[in-house]
């Protein structure tokens, strides 16, 4: 994940902090748990990672591929890990 983040984040200090948070695990009822991948639900780093990931996976796909297929207006509204597609006309060109 850190290699993917290097494409979007140039600050080595921020990358190091993100790497530590990802390896940090979580605590529940006073007991520490290690995690192999991902982040705990509600983790403080999740919104940052979601925004970086969705920039490449969702935003660019929507702009470069999806929006061009519709004859009317099409927009995406996104907040951290949620999004809504607003589409004026569902008729689209089939390639």
XYZ file of C-alpha atoms in Angstrom:
95
model
C 0.000 0.000 0.000
C 2.823 2.434 0.783
C 4.242 1.987 -2.743
C 0.834 2.921 -4.148
C 0.712 5.971 -1.886
C 4.108 7.154 -3.137
C 2.415 7.864 -6.482
C 0.278 10.525 -4.814
C 2.142 11.603 -1.652
C 5.644 13.064 -1.896
C 6.264 13.743 1.814
C 8.445 10.909 3.241
C 7.457 11.791 6.813
C 3.755 11.358 6.046
C 4.460 8.073 4.252
C 6.415 6.812 7.292
C 3.558 7.765 9.647
C 1.010 6.013 7.428
C 3.216 2.896 7.340
C 3.440 2.855 11.138
C -0.306 3.294 11.546
C -0.956 0.429 9.117
C 1.340 -1.873 11.113
C 0.133 -0.678 14.507
C -2.863 -2.957 14.987
C -5.686 -2.053 17.344
C -6.814 -2.468 20.947
C -10.090 -3.919 22.129
C -10.997 -4.307 25.786
C -7.380 -3.686 26.803
C -5.936 -6.341 24.498
C -3.734 -5.481 21.496
C -4.423 -7.195 18.162
C -2.087 -7.218 15.177
C -3.485 -6.846 11.678
C -2.101 -8.425 8.514
C -3.628 -6.004 6.028
C -6.057 -3.135 5.792
C -7.082 -0.821 8.595
C -9.422 -1.373 11.512
C -12.999 -0.194 10.955
C -13.149 3.479 11.889
C -9.363 3.831 11.959
C -8.012 7.364 11.856
C -6.033 6.726 8.658
C -8.969 5.267 6.669
C -10.257 8.583 5.232
C -6.785 9.516 3.934
C -6.251 6.127 2.316
C -9.764 6.111 0.844
C -9.236 9.507 -0.770
C -5.903 8.567 -2.316
C -7.186 5.196 -3.557
C -10.481 6.525 -4.894
C -8.665 9.254 -6.803
C -7.059 6.581 -8.974
C -9.771 3.930 -8.968
C -13.024 5.895 -9.008
C -12.424 9.531 -9.955
C -10.154 8.933 -12.938
C -12.301 6.045 -14.197
C -15.412 8.229 -13.992
C -13.789 11.120 -15.869
C -11.926 9.136 -18.529
C -14.317 6.246 -19.267
C -17.725 6.457 -17.623
C -18.764 10.091 -18.197
C -17.996 9.973 -21.923
C -20.590 7.229 -22.482
C -23.545 9.409 -21.425
C -25.319 11.902 -23.676
C -26.457 14.143 -20.813
C -24.707 15.444 -17.748
C -23.038 13.043 -15.316
C -21.392 13.922 -12.015
C -19.852 12.120 -9.111
C -20.116 13.359 -5.537
C -17.667 11.705 -3.170
C -16.886 11.968 0.516
C -14.145 9.671 1.889
C -15.435 6.152 1.145
C -18.961 7.031 -0.076
C -20.054 8.275 -3.486
C -23.178 9.101 -5.480
C -23.447 9.148 -9.266
C -25.738 11.847 -10.674
C -26.769 10.980 -14.227
C -29.138 13.109 -16.313
C -29.883 10.562 -19.026
C -29.389 6.820 -18.759
C -29.112 6.379 -22.516
C -25.485 5.746 -23.356
C -23.389 4.777 -26.343
C -22.421 1.123 -26.605
C -18.911 0.551 -27.916
